[in-house]
Coordinates of C-alpha atoms in Angstrom, one line a residue:
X1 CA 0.0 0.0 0.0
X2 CA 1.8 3.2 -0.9
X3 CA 1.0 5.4 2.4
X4 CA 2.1 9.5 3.4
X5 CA 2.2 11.3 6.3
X6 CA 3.1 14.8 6.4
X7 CA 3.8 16.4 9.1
X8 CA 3.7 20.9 9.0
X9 CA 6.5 21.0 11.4
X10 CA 7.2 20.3 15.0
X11 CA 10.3 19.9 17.0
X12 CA 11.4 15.9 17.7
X13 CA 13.9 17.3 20.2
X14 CA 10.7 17.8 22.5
X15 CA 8.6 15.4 21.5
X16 CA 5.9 17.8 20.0
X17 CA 4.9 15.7 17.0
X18 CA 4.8 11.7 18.8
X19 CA 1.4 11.0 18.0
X20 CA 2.1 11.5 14.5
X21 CA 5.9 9.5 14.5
X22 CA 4.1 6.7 16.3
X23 CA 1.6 6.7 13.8
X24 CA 4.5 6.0 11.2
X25 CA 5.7 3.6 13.1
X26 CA 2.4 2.0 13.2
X27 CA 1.8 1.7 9.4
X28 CA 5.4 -0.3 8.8
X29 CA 3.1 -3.0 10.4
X30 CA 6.9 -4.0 12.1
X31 CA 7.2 -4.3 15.6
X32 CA 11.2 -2.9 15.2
X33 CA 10.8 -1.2 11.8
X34 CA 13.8 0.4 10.1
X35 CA 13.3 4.3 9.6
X36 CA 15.7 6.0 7.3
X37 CA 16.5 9.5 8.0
X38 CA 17.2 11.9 5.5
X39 CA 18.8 15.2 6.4
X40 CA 19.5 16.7 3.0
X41 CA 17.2 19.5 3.9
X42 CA 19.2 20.8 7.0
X43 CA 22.9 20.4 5.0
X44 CA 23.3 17.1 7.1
X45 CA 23.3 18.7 10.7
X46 CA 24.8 16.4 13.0
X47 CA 22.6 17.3 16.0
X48 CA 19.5 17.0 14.0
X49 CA 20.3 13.2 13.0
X50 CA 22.0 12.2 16.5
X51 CA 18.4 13.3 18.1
X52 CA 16.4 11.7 15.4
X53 CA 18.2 8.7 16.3
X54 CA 17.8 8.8 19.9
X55 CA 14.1 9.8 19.9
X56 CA 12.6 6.9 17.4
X57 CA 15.1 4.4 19.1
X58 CA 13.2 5.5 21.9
X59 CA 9.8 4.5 20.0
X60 CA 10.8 1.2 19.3
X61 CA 12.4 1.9 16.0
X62 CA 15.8 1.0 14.4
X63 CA 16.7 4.2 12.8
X64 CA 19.7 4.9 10.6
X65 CA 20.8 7.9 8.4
X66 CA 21.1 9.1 4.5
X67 CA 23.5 11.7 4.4
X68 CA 24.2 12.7 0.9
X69 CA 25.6 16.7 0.9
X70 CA 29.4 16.0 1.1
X71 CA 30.5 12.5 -0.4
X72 CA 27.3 10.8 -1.2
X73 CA 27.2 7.0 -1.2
X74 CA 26.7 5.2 -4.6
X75 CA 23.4 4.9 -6.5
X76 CA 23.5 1.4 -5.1
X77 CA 24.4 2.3 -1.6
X78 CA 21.6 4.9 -1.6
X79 CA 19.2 1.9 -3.1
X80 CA 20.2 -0.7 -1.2
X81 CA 19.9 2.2 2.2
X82 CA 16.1 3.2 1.2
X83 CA 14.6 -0.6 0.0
X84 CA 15.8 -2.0 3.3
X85 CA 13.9 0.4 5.2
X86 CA 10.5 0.4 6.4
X87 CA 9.6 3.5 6.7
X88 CA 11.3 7.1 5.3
X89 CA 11.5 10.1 7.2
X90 CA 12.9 13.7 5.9
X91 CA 13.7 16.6 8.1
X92 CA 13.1 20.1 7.5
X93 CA 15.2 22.8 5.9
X94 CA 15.9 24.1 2.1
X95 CA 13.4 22.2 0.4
X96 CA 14.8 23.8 -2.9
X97 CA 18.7 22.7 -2.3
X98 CA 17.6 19.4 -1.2
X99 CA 15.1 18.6 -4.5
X100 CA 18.5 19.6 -6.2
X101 CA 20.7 17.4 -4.4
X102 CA 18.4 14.4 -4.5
X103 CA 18.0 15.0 -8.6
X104 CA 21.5 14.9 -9.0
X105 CA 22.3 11.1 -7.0
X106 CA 19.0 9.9 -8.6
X107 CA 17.1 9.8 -5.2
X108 CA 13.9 11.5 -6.3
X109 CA 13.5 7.9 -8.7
X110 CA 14.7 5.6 -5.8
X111 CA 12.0 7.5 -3.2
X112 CA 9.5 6.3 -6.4
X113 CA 10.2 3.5 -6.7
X114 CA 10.3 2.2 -2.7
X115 CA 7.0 4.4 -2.5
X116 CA 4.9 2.2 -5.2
X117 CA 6.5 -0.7 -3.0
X118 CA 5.0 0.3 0.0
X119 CA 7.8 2.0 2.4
X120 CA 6.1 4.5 4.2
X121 CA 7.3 8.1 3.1
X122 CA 7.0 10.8 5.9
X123 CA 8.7 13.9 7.0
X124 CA 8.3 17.5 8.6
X125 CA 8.0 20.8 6.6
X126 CA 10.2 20.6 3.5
X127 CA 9.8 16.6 4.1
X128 CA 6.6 16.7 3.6
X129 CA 6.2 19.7 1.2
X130 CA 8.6 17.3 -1.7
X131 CA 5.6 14.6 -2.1
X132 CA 3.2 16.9 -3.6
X133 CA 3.0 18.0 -7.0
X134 CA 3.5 21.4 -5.7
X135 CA 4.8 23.5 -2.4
X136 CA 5.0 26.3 -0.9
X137 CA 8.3 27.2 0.1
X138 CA 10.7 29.7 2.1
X139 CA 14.1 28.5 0.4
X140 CA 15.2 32.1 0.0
X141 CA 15.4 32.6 3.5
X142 CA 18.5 30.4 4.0
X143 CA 20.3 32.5 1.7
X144 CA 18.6 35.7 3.1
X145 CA 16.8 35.3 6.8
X146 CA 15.1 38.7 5.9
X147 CA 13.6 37.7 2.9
X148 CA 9.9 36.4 3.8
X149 CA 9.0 36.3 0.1
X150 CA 7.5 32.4 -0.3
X151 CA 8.1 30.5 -3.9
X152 CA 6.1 27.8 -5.5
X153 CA 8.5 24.8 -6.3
X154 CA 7.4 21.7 -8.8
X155 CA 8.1 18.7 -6.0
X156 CA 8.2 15.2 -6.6
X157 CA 4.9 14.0 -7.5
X158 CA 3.9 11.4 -5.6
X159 CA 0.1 12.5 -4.7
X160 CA -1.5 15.5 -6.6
X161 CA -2.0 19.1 -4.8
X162 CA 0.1 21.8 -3.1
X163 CA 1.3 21.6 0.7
X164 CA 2.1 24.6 3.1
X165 CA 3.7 23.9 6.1
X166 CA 4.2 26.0 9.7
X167 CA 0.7 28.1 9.3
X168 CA 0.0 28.3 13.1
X169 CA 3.5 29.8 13.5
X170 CA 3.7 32.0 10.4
X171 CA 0.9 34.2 9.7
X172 CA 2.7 36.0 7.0
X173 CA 2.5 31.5 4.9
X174 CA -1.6 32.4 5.0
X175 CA -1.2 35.5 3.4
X176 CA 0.6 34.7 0.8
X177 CA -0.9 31.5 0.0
X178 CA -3.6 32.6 -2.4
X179 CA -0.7 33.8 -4.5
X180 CA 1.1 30.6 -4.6
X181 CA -2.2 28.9 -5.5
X182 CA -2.8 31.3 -8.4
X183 CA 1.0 30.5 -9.2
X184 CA 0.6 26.7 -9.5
X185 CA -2.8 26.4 -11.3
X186 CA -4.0 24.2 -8.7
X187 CA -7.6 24.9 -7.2
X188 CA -6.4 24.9 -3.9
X189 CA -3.7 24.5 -1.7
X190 CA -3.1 22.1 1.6
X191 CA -2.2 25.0 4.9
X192 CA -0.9 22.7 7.3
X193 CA -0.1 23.7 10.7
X194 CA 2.9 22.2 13.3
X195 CA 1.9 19.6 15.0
X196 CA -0.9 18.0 12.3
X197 CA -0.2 16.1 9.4
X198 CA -2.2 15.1 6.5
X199 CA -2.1 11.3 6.1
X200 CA -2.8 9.4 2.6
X201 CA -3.3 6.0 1.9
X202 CA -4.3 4.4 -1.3
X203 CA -6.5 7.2 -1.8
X204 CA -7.9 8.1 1.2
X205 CA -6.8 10.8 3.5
X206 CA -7.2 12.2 7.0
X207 CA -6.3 14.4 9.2
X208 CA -3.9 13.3 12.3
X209 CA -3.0 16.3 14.8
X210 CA -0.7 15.8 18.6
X211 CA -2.2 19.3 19.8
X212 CA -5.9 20.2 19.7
X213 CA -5.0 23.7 18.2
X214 CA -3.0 22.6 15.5
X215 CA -4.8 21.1 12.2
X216 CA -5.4 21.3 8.1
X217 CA -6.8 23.6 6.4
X218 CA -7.7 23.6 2.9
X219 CA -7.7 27.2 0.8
X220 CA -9.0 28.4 -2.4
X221 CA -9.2 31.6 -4.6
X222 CA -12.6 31.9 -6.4
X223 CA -12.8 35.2 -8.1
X224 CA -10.1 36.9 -5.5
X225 CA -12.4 35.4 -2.9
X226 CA -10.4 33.5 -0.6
X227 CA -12.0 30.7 1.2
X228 CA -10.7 28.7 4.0
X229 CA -11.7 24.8 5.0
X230 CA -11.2 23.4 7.9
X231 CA -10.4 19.6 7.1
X232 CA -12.5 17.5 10.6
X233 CA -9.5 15.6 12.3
X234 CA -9.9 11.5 12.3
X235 CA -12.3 11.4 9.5
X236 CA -11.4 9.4 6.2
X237 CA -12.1 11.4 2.9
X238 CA -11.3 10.3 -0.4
X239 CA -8.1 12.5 -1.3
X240 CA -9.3 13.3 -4.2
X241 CA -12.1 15.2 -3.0
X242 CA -9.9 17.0 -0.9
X243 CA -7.5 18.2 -3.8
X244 CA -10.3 19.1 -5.9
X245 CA -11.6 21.1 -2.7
X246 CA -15.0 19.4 -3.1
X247 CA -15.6 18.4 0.2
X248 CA -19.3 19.5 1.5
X249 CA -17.8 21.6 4.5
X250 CA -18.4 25.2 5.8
X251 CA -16.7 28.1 4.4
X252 CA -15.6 29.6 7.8
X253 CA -12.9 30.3 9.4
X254 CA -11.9 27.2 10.9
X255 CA -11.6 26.1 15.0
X256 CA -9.8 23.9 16.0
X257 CA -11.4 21.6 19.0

């Protein structure tokens, strides 16, 4: 079963987002699964893989780590590293400099491949933003913390629509939104808060959350009308309806309960 779950950001180091990481664990259907870690987003920081490792060890996993910025392993090693795992999980960072990384060692195929196999893909902010078709991203800021200006990136592909991540703690992601969604020619755009994560399965989706404030909302731009959707946590929609925003839901602004 080819199976998603991303997460709009959270901090592992505090445990914010272990509802979710269990719930990865959970759909390896492995008591002691393997999750791969891939750090490309954050240039391969140590600390952020050493605490990766310590916290799903301490969920019962067997993690292990991908690092591919300075001396990547072979096409083979990099295969051989993601089809033996059970589950993949990608940190947050530059989502633009780690698409381009990944294009160049061939791990945007590999990722394919092992995710029509059935290892779970997953990851935080730009690891969860790179399964979409589409995301909306704050690359620029690494090269310019100033610079607030969000892009639209092509992503992998993997399911349809365009994922936003950190809207609880970034205002300045829901106004700008609307514009990326204009940008991409989509009809609407995933805003996805710390803390939730949007989880597809075979075609279904839902809404998972480790905080009652946090959750999904879906936007849309009819006629320079914005409209925001609240997404219901723990209910099963067909994704499809959800990327086609043609879920019968209220219109309102959304609370989260």
């Amino acid at each position: 079963m080819k199976k998603i779950v991303a997460i709009g950001g959270g901090e592992i180091i505090t445990r914010d987002t272990e509802k979710i990481d269990r719930l990865i664990i959970e759909l390896t259907e492995k008591e002691h699964p393997k999750v791969l870690f891939i750090p490309t987003a954050s240039n391969d920081a140590e600390g952020y893989w050493k605490t990766f490792n310590e916290y799903f060890s301490s969920l019962g996993a067997i993690p292990s780590v991908l690092k591919l910025v300075d001396n990547p392993p072979s096409k083979i090693e990099i295969e051989s590293e993601i089809f033996s795992s059970n589950a993949v999980y990608v940190g947050g960072g530059n989502t633009q400099k780690m698409l381009e990384i990944w294009k160049n060692n061939g791990v945007d195929r590999i990722l394919k491949d092992a995710y029509e196999k059935g290892v779970v893909m997953s990851g935080l902010s730009a690891g969860a933003i790179c399964w979409f078709k589409f995301g909306s991203s704050d690359s620029p800021s690494f090269n310019n913390p100033e610079d607030k200006q969000l892009i639209l990136l092509p992503t992998l592909g993997f399911v349809d629509g365009l994922f936003s991540p950190h809207h609880i703690r970034e205002p300045y992601r829901n106004e700008q939104l609307p514009r990326i969604i204009k940008e991409s020619g989509q009809k609407s755009g995933f805003a996805v808060d710390d803390n939730a994560a949007l989880i597809i399965i075979e075609g279904k989706a839902k809404v998972v959350t480790s905080v009652n404030t946090s959750g999904v909302k879906i936007f849309s731009v009819e006629d320079d009308k914005i409209n925001k959707i609240s997404i219901p946590k723990n209910q099963e929609f067909t994704y499809r309806d959800l990327v086609n925003n043609e879920l019968n839901l209220s219109r309102s602004k959304p609370e989260y309960r």
